[in-house]
PDB file of C-alpha atoms in Angstrom:
ATOM      1  CA  LEU V   1     -34.436  -6.384  -1.289  1.00 88.00           C
ATOM      2  CA  ASP V   2     -32.056  -5.479  -3.962  1.00 89.00           C
ATOM      3  CA  LEU V   3     -28.786  -3.295  -3.744  1.00 87.00           C
ATOM      4  CA  THR V   4     -26.345  -2.049  -5.514  1.00 83.00           C
ATOM      5  CA  VAL V   5     -23.240   0.200  -4.869  1.00 77.00           C
ATOM      6  CA  ASN V   6     -22.279   2.574  -7.265  1.00 84.00           C
ATOM      7  CA  PRO V   7     -18.707   4.044  -6.692  1.00 86.00           C
ATOM      8  CA  GLY V   8     -18.465   7.709  -6.368  1.00 91.00           C
ATOM      9  CA  SER V   9     -16.177   9.584  -8.485  1.00 94.00           C
ATOM     10  CA  ILE V  10     -11.478   9.430  -7.406  1.00 97.00           C
ATOM     11  CA  VAL V  11     -10.842  10.843  -4.638  1.00 97.00           C
ATOM     12  CA  ASN V  12      -7.024   9.234  -4.261  1.00 97.00           C
ATOM     13  CA  TYR V  13      -5.249   6.385  -4.950  1.00 98.00           C
ATOM     14  CA  SER V  14      -4.153   2.876  -2.894  1.00 97.00           C
ATOM     15  CA  ILE V  15      -1.394   1.832  -3.992  1.00 97.00           C
ATOM     16  CA  THR V  16       0.040  -1.760  -2.442  1.00 95.00           C
ATOM     17  CA  ALA V  17       3.515  -2.528  -1.328  1.00 94.00           C
ATOM     18  CA  THR V  18       4.786  -5.829  -1.843  1.00 93.00           C
ATOM     19  CA  ASP V  19       7.861  -5.443   0.986  1.00 91.00           C
ATOM     20  CA  PRO V  20      10.278  -6.481   0.774  1.00 95.00           C
ATOM     21  CA  GLN V  21      11.977  -6.589  -2.723  1.00 96.00           C
ATOM     22  CA  THR V  22      15.059  -7.429  -4.475  1.00 96.00           C
ATOM     23  CA  THR V  23      17.582  -5.410  -5.766  1.00 96.00           C
ATOM     24  CA  ASP V  24      17.287  -5.354  -9.980  1.00 96.00           C
ATOM     25  CA  VAL V  25      14.413  -7.983 -10.001  1.00 96.00           C
ATOM     26  CA  GLY V  26      10.540  -6.545 -10.946  1.00 97.00           C
ATOM     27  CA  TRP V  27       7.507  -6.841  -8.896  1.00 97.00           C
ATOM     28  CA  THR V  28       4.183  -5.163  -9.500  1.00 97.00           C
ATOM     29  CA  GLU V  29       2.121  -3.433  -7.024  1.00 97.00           C
ATOM     30  CA  THR V  30      -1.601  -2.634  -7.740  1.00 97.00           C
ATOM     31  CA  VAL V  31      -2.966   1.356  -8.058  1.00 98.00           C
ATOM     32  CA  SER V  32      -6.012   0.882  -7.237  1.00 98.00           C
ATOM     33  CA  ALA V  33      -9.156   4.208  -7.328  1.00 97.00           C
ATOM     34  CA  LYS V  34     -11.480   5.195  -4.325  1.00 97.00           C
ATOM     35  CA  ASP V  35     -13.884   7.229  -3.802  1.00 96.00           C
ATOM     36  CA  VAL V  36     -14.858   8.988  -0.552  1.00 96.00           C
ATOM     37  CA  TYR V  37     -16.570   5.953   1.118  1.00 94.00           C
ATOM     38  CA  ASP V  38     -12.615   3.449   0.226  1.00 95.00           C
ATOM     39  CA  ASN V  39     -15.141   1.282  -2.824  1.00 94.00           C
ATOM     40  CA  THR V  40     -12.787   0.954  -5.796  1.00 95.00           C
ATOM     41  CA  VAL V  41     -14.379   2.939  -8.509  1.00 96.00           C
ATOM     42  CA  THR V  42     -14.996  -0.035 -10.474  1.00 95.00           C
ATOM     43  CA  SER V  43     -16.779   2.438 -13.827  1.00 94.00           C
ATOM     44  CA  ASP V  44     -13.786   3.695 -14.694  1.00 95.00           C
ATOM     45  CA  SER V  45     -11.477   1.994 -17.049  1.00 95.00           C
ATOM     46  CA  SER V  46     -10.027   5.184 -18.977  1.00 96.00           C
ATOM     47  CA  THR V  47      -8.047   7.644 -16.187  1.00 96.00           C
ATOM     48  CA  VAL V  48      -4.049   7.835 -17.010  1.00 97.00           C
ATOM     49  CA  VAL V  49      -1.929   7.817 -13.609  1.00 97.00           C
ATOM     50  CA  THR V  50       0.876   8.829 -13.285  1.00 97.00           C
ATOM     51  CA  MET V  51       3.679   6.440 -11.387  1.00 98.00           C
ATOM     52  CA  THR V  52       6.449   8.099  -9.503  1.00 97.00           C
ATOM     53  CA  ASP V  53       8.502   7.392  -6.665  1.00 96.00           C
ATOM     54  CA  SER V  54      10.771   8.116  -4.142  1.00 95.00           C
ATOM     55  CA  GLY V  55      13.774   6.811  -5.036  1.00 95.00           C
ATOM     56  CA  SER V  56      15.532   4.993  -8.393  1.00 96.00           C
ATOM     57  CA  ALA V  57      12.867   2.855  -9.230  1.00 97.00           C
ATOM     58  CA  LEU V  58      11.715   2.516 -12.692  1.00 98.00           C
ATOM     59  CA  PHE V  59       8.214   1.360 -14.042  1.00 98.00           C
ATOM     60  CA  TYR V  60       8.111  -0.744 -17.183  1.00 98.00           C
ATOM     61  CA  THR V  61       4.616  -1.590 -19.728  1.00 97.00           C
ATOM     62  CA  ASP V  62       5.049  -5.336 -18.825  1.00 97.00           C
ATOM     63  CA  GLY V  63       6.351  -8.654 -16.374  1.00 96.00           C
ATOM     64  CA  THR V  64       9.502  -8.287 -18.941  1.00 96.00           C
ATOM     65  CA  TYR V  65      10.247  -5.622 -17.770  1.00 97.00           C
ATOM     66  CA  GLY V  66      11.984  -4.071 -20.495  1.00 96.00           C
ATOM     67  CA  THR V  67      10.554  -0.724 -21.861  1.00 97.00           C
ATOM     68  CA  THR V  68      10.238   1.509 -19.484  1.00 98.00           C
ATOM     69  CA  ALA V  69       6.629   3.833 -18.662  1.00 97.00           C
ATOM     70  CA  THR V  70       5.517   6.478 -16.517  1.00 96.00           C
ATOM     71  CA  THR V  71       2.095   5.975 -17.257  1.00 98.00           C
ATOM     72  CA  TYR V  72      -0.100   3.411 -17.142  1.00 98.00           C
ATOM     73  CA  THR V  73      -4.371   3.435 -18.097  1.00 98.00           C
ATOM     74  CA  LEU V  74      -6.533   1.858 -15.399  1.00 98.00           C
ATOM     75  CA  SER V  75      -9.363  -1.537 -16.134  1.00 97.00           C
ATOM     76  CA  SER V  76     -11.835  -0.893 -13.674  1.00 96.00           C
ATOM     77  CA  GLY V  77     -10.648   1.197 -11.570  1.00 97.00           C
ATOM     78  CA  THR V  78      -7.201  -0.211 -10.829  1.00 98.00           C
ATOM     79  CA  ALA V  79      -4.349  -0.421 -12.862  1.00 98.00           C
ATOM     80  CA  THR V  80      -0.471  -3.406 -12.287  1.00 98.00           C
ATOM     81  CA  ALA V  81       1.921  -1.607 -12.302  1.00 98.00           C
ATOM     82  CA  TYR V  82       5.189  -3.239 -12.821  1.00 98.00           C
ATOM     83  CA  ILE V  83       8.407  -1.743 -11.015  1.00 98.00           C
ATOM     84  CA  LYS V  84      12.041  -3.031 -11.019  1.00 97.00           C
ATOM     85  CA  ASP V  85      15.048  -1.347  -9.160  1.00 97.00           C
ATOM     86  CA  ALA V  86      17.995  -2.064  -9.087  1.00 96.00           C
ATOM     87  CA  THR V  87      19.826   0.559  -5.588  1.00 96.00           C
ATOM     88  CA  THR V  88      19.734  -0.911  -2.155  1.00 96.00           C
ATOM     89  CA  GLU V  89      17.856   1.683  -0.532  1.00 96.00           C
ATOM     90  CA  THR V  90      12.972   2.502   1.127  1.00 97.00           C
ATOM     91  CA  ILE V  91      11.077   3.768  -1.349  1.00 97.00           C
ATOM     92  CA  THR V  92       7.734   4.260  -1.650  1.00 97.00           C
ATOM     93  CA  VAL V  93       5.424   4.793  -5.124  1.00 97.00           C
ATOM     94  CA  THR V  94       2.846   7.760  -5.788  1.00 98.00           C
ATOM     95  CA  ALA V  95       0.276   7.651  -7.930  1.00 98.00           C
ATOM     96  CA  THR V  96      -1.240  10.874  -9.490  1.00 97.00           C
ATOM     97  CA  ASP V  97      -3.803  12.176 -12.236  1.00 97.00           C
ATOM     98  CA  GLY V  98      -4.856  15.032 -14.078  1.00 95.00           C
ATOM     99  CA  ASN V  99      -6.696  15.754 -11.801  1.00 95.00           C
ATOM    100  CA  THR V 100      -4.362  15.613  -8.862  1.00 93.00           C
ATOM    101  CA  LYS V 101      -5.873  12.606  -6.880  1.00 97.00           C
ATOM    102  CA  THR V 102      -3.080  11.194  -5.214  1.00 97.00           C
ATOM    103  CA  GLY V 103      -2.028   8.449  -3.589  1.00 97.00           C
ATOM    104  CA  THR V 104       0.828   6.853  -1.902  1.00 97.00           C
ATOM    105  CA  SER V 105       2.299   3.609  -0.530  1.00 97.00           C
ATOM    106  CA  ASN V 106       3.647   2.570   2.436  1.00 97.00           C
ATOM    107  CA  ALA V 107       7.265   2.384   2.697  1.00 96.00           C
ATOM    108  CA  ILE V 108       9.178  -0.535   0.172  1.00 97.00           C
ATOM    109  CA  VAL V 109      11.888  -2.162   1.272  1.00 96.00           C
ATOM    110  CA  VAL V 110      14.893  -3.458  -1.557  1.00 96.00           C
ATOM    111  CA  GLY V 111      17.740  -5.531  -0.712  1.00 94.00           C
ATOM    112  CA  ALA V 112      20.446  -7.535  -2.192  1.00 88.00           C
ATOM    113  CA  ALA V 113      19.010 -11.216  -1.859  1.00 80.00           C
ATOM    114  CA  SER V 114      21.007 -12.338   0.693  1.00 64.00           C
ATOM    115  CA  THR V 115      19.114  -9.176   2.905  1.00 54.00           C
ATOM    116  CA  ASN V 116      15.879 -10.095   2.204  1.00 51.00           C
ATOM    117  CA  LYS V 117      15.586 -13.559   2.981  1.00 52.00           C
ATOM    118  CA  GLY V 118      12.773 -13.724   5.808  1.00 55.00           C
ATOM    119  CA  THR V 119      12.969 -13.243   9.438  1.00 52.00           C
ATOM    120  CA  THR V 120      12.460 -16.678  11.749  1.00 50.00           C
ATOM    121  CA  TYR V 121      10.586 -15.879  14.437  1.00 49.00           C
ATOM    122  CA  LEU V 122      10.537 -18.260  18.072  1.00 50.00           C
ATOM    123  CA  THR V 123       7.235 -18.046  20.138  1.00 53.00           C
ATOM    124  CA  VAL V 124       7.097 -18.977  23.383  1.00 55.00           C
ATOM    125  CA  SER V 125       3.675 -18.905  24.953  1.00 54.00           C
ATOM    126  CA  GLY V 126       2.901 -20.119  28.645  1.00 54.00           C
ATOM    127  CA  SER V 127      -0.189 -19.926  31.248  1.00 54.00           C
ATOM    128  CA  THR V 128       0.574 -15.983  30.824  1.00 50.00           C
ATOM    129  CA  THR V 129       3.536 -14.103  28.833  1.00 48.00           C
ATOM    130  CA  THR V 130       3.788 -14.794  25.934  1.00 49.00           C
ATOM    131  CA  VAL V 131       7.945 -14.307  24.534  1.00 49.00           C
ATOM    132  CA  THR V 132       8.169 -13.441  20.474  1.00 48.00           C
ATOM    133  CA  THR V 133      12.218 -12.681  19.912  1.00 50.00           C
ATOM    134  CA  PRO V 134      13.566 -12.458  16.434  1.00 54.00           C
ATOM    135  CA  VAL V 135      15.945 -16.456  15.244  1.00 52.00           C
ATOM    136  CA  SER V 136      18.426 -16.274  13.333  1.00 52.00           C
ATOM    137  CA  ASP V 137      20.099 -19.935  11.533  1.00 53.00           C
ATOM    138  CA  SER V 138      22.965 -20.462  14.679  1.00 55.00           C
ATOM    139  CA  THR V 139      20.970 -19.605  16.940  1.00 54.00           C
ATOM    140  CA  THR V 140      20.571 -22.342  19.903  1.00 55.00           C
ATOM    141  CA  LEU V 141      17.356 -23.029  22.227  1.00 52.00           C
ATOM    142  CA  THR V 142      17.656 -24.446  25.286  1.00 55.00           C
ATOM    143  CA  ALA V 143      14.041 -24.965  27.110  1.00 54.00           C
ATOM    144  CA  SER V 144      12.969 -26.244  30.319  1.00 54.00           C
ATOM    145  CA  ILE V 145       9.714 -27.811  30.351  1.00 53.00           C
ATOM    146  CA  LEU V 146       8.558 -27.164  35.158  1.00 54.00           C
ATOM    147  CA  LYS V 147       5.436 -28.501  35.494  1.00 56.00           C
ATOM    148  CA  GLU V 148       3.552 -27.441  38.699  1.00 53.00           C
TER     149      GLU V 148
END
């Protein structure tokens, strides 16, 4: 039995939110056209989406980040948005088409390179308890293992 799923019409957009980002360094997010069942509308390669953000970020035509743009055309239901932000801030990114269908990303934190280092976590597990805590570069851990 062969089963083919054909997506319906666009009801909204899904936008990735790669977080955190570094100030003045370009990155990409993917805009996906979604139907009522959250399928990507792969049959659409012509809809133009207008991109906006809640802060100071700029959108670009490609990964050279040389020419700004505010619109992208879907290809098989998706588009890649090229973004760069020169301001330390938290933003969201929104895609809107000509039929007022929209989608907004989750929050994206944009900060200086030194503030966006990944947090290292220490996890200690036992038979009854797990404790996870952030660890800085200067943290000293002393552990004792007791055998019962």
